[in-house]
Coordinates of N, CA and C in Angstrom, one line a residue:
X1 N 240.7 99.4 61.9 CA 239.8 100.4 61.7 C 238.9 100.5 62.9
X2 N 238.5 101.7 63.3 CA 237.6 102.0 64.4 C 236.4 102.6 63.9
X3 N 235.3 101.9 64.1 CA 234.0 102.5 63.7 C 233.4 103.4 64.8
X4 N 233.0 104.5 64.4 CA 232.4 105.5 65.4 C 231.0 105.8 65.0
X5 N 230.1 105.8 66.0 CA 228.7 106.0 65.7 C 228.5 107.4 65.2
X6 N 227.5 107.6 64.4 CA 227.1 108.9 63.8 C 226.8 109.8 65.0
X7 N 227.3 111.0 64.9 CA 227.0 112.0 66.0 C 228.0 112.0 67.2
X8 N 228.8 111.0 67.3 CA 229.8 110.9 68.4 C 231.0 111.7 68.1
X9 N 231.3 112.6 69.0 CA 232.5 113.5 68.8 C 233.7 112.8 69.4
X10 N 234.9 112.9 68.7 CA 236.1 112.4 69.2 C 237.1 113.5 69.0
X11 N 237.7 113.9 70.2 CA 238.7 115.0 70.2 C 240.0 114.5 70.6
X12 N 241.0 114.8 69.8 CA 242.4 114.3 70.0 C 243.3 115.5 70.5
X13 N 243.9 115.3 71.6 CA 244.8 116.4 72.1 C 246.0 116.4 71.3
X14 N 246.5 117.6 70.9 CA 247.7 117.8 70.1 C 248.9 117.9 71.0
X15 N 248.8 118.2 72.3 CA 249.9 118.3 73.2 C 250.0 117.1 74.1
X16 N 251.2 116.7 74.5 CA 251.3 115.5 75.4 C 250.7 115.8 76.8
X17 N 250.3 114.7 77.4 CA 249.7 114.8 78.8 C 250.5 114.0 79.7
X18 N 250.6 114.5 81.0 CA 251.3 113.7 82.0 C 250.5 112.5 82.3
X19 N 251.0 111.3 82.0 CA 250.2 110.1 82.2 C 250.1 109.6 83.6
X20 N 250.7 110.4 84.6 CA 250.5 110.0 86.0 C 249.1 110.5 86.4
X21 N 248.5 111.3 85.6 CA 247.1 111.8 85.9 C 246.2 110.6 85.9
X22 N 245.3 110.6 86.9 CA 244.3 109.6 86.9 C 243.0 110.1 86.3
X23 N 241.9 109.5 86.6 CA 240.6 109.9 86.0 C 240.2 111.3 86.4
X24 N 240.4 111.7 87.6 CA 240.0 113.0 88.1 C 240.9 114.1 87.4
X25 N 242.2 113.8 87.3 CA 243.1 114.7 86.6 C 242.8 114.9 85.1
X26 N 242.4 113.8 84.4 CA 242.0 114.0 83.0 C 240.7 114.7 82.9
X27 N 239.8 114.5 83.8 CA 238.5 115.2 83.7 C 238.7 116.7 83.9
X28 N 239.6 117.0 84.9 CA 239.9 118.4 85.1 C 240.6 119.1 83.9
X29 N 241.5 118.3 83.3 CA 242.2 118.8 82.1 C 241.2 119.1 81.0
X30 N 240.2 118.2 80.8 CA 239.2 118.4 79.7 C 238.4 119.6 80.1
X31 N 238.0 119.8 81.3 CA 237.2 120.9 81.7 C 237.9 122.2 81.6
X32 N 239.2 122.3 82.1 CA 239.9 123.6 82.2 C 240.6 124.0 81.0
X33 N 241.4 123.0 80.4 CA 242.2 123.4 79.2 C 241.4 123.4 77.9
X34 N 240.4 122.5 77.8 CA 239.7 122.4 76.6 C 238.3 123.0 76.6
X35 N 237.9 123.4 77.8 CA 236.6 124.1 77.9 C 235.4 123.2 77.5
X36 N 235.6 121.9 77.7 CA 234.5 120.9 77.4 C 234.0 120.2 78.7
X37 N 232.8 119.7 78.6 CA 232.2 119.0 79.7 C 232.8 117.5 79.6
X38 N 233.5 117.1 80.6 CA 234.1 115.7 80.5 C 233.0 114.6 80.5
X39 N 231.8 114.9 80.9 CA 230.8 113.9 81.0 C 229.7 114.1 79.9
X40 N 230.1 114.7 78.8 CA 229.2 114.9 77.7 C 229.0 113.7 76.8
X41 N 229.8 112.7 76.9 CA 229.8 111.5 76.1 C 230.8 111.6 74.9
X42 N 231.5 112.7 74.8 CA 232.5 112.9 73.8 C 233.7 112.0 74.2
X43 N 234.4 111.4 73.2 CA 235.6 110.7 73.5 C 236.8 111.6 73.4
X44 N 237.7 111.6 74.4 CA 238.9 112.5 74.4 C 240.1 111.5 74.3
X45 N 241.0 111.8 73.4 CA 242.2 110.9 73.3 C 243.4 111.8 73.7
X46 N 244.3 111.2 74.5 CA 245.5 111.9 75.0 C 246.7 111.0 74.7
X47 N 247.8 111.6 74.5 CA 249.1 110.9 74.3 C 250.1 111.3 75.3
X48 N 251.1 110.4 75.5 CA 252.1 110.8 76.5 C 253.2 111.5 75.7
X49 N 254.2 112.0 76.4 CA 255.3 112.8 75.8 C 256.1 112.0 74.7
X50 N 256.3 110.7 75.0 CA 257.1 109.9 74.0 C 256.2 109.5 72.8
X51 N 254.9 109.7 72.9 CA 253.9 109.3 71.8 C 253.9 107.8 71.6
X52 N 254.2 107.0 72.6 CA 254.1 105.6 72.4 C 252.9 105.0 73.2
X53 N 252.1 105.8 73.9 CA 251.0 105.4 74.6 C 249.8 106.4 74.4
X54 N 248.6 105.9 74.5 CA 247.4 106.8 74.4 C 246.5 106.4 75.6
X55 N 245.7 107.4 76.0 CA 244.6 107.2 76.9 C 243.3 107.7 76.3
X56 N 242.3 107.0 76.5 CA 241.0 107.4 76.0 C 240.1 107.7 77.2
X57 N 239.4 108.8 77.2 CA 238.4 109.2 78.2 C 237.0 109.4 77.6
X58 N 236.1 108.7 78.1 CA 234.7 108.9 77.7 C 233.8 109.0 79.0
X59 N 233.3 110.1 79.3 CA 232.4 110.2 80.4 C 230.9 110.3 80.0
X60 N 230.1 109.5 80.5 CA 228.7 109.4 80.2 C 227.9 109.5 81.5
X61 N 227.5 110.7 81.8 CA 226.7 110.8 83.1 C 227.6 110.5 84.3
X62 N 227.1 109.7 85.2 CA 227.9 109.4 86.4 C 229.0 108.3 86.2
X63 N 229.0 107.7 85.0 CA 230.0 106.7 84.7 C 231.0 107.2 83.7
X64 N 232.2 106.7 83.8 CA 233.3 107.1 82.9 C 234.1 105.9 82.5
X65 N 234.9 106.0 81.5 CA 235.8 105.0 81.1 C 237.1 105.6 80.7
X66 N 238.2 105.1 81.3 CA 239.5 105.6 81.0 C 240.4 104.4 80.7
X67 N 240.9 104.3 79.5 CA 241.7 103.1 79.2 C 242.9 103.5 78.4
X68 N 243.9 102.7 78.4 CA 245.1 103.0 77.7 C 245.8 101.8 77.0
X69 N 246.8 102.1 76.2 CA 247.4 101.0 75.5 C 248.9 101.5 75.3
X70 N 249.8 100.5 75.4 CA 251.2 100.8 75.2 C 251.5 100.3 73.7
X71 N 251.9 101.2 72.9 CA 252.1 100.9 71.4 C 253.5 100.5 71.1
X72 N 254.4 100.4 72.2 CA 255.8 100.2 71.9 C 256.1 98.8 71.4
X73 N 255.1 97.8 71.5 CA 255.4 96.5 71.0 C 254.5 96.2 69.8
X74 N 254.0 97.2 69.1 CA 253.2 97.0 67.9 C 251.8 97.5 68.1
X75 N 251.0 97.5 67.0 CA 249.7 98.0 67.1 C 248.8 97.4 68.2
X76 N 248.9 96.1 68.4 CA 248.1 95.4 69.4 C 248.7 95.7 70.8
X77 N 249.9 96.1 70.9 CA 250.5 96.5 72.1 C 251.0 95.3 72.9
X78 N 250.4 94.1 72.8 CA 250.7 93.0 73.5 C 250.2 93.0 74.9
X79 N 250.1 94.2 75.5 CA 249.7 94.4 76.9 C 248.5 95.4 76.8
X80 N 247.4 95.1 77.4 CA 246.3 96.0 77.5 C 246.0 96.1 79.0
X81 N 245.8 97.4 79.4 CA 245.4 97.5 80.8 C 244.5 98.7 81.0
X82 N 243.6 98.7 81.9 CA 242.8 99.9 82.2 C 243.6 100.8 83.1
X83 N 243.7 102.0 82.6 CA 244.4 103.0 83.4 C 243.4 104.0 84.0
X84 N 243.0 103.8 85.1 CA 242.0 104.7 85.8 C 242.6 105.3 87.0

């Protein structure tokens, strides 16, 4: 279970994203395709074409966080890495 603070928006992309995109590419995608401010504090969730990995983007002012998980080995993934 993931607890989310009251008032925090979480938007999940319904279409797959090219996971070769880095932080700048995801920020541009949020801005252009979704019409949202990537630094608004909203959490954006993206999935790859095979739907076995996800990336999370949360931009807060001048700082941002982009992380991902490979779900192919189970819910914990076994491997965790920052994908920035």
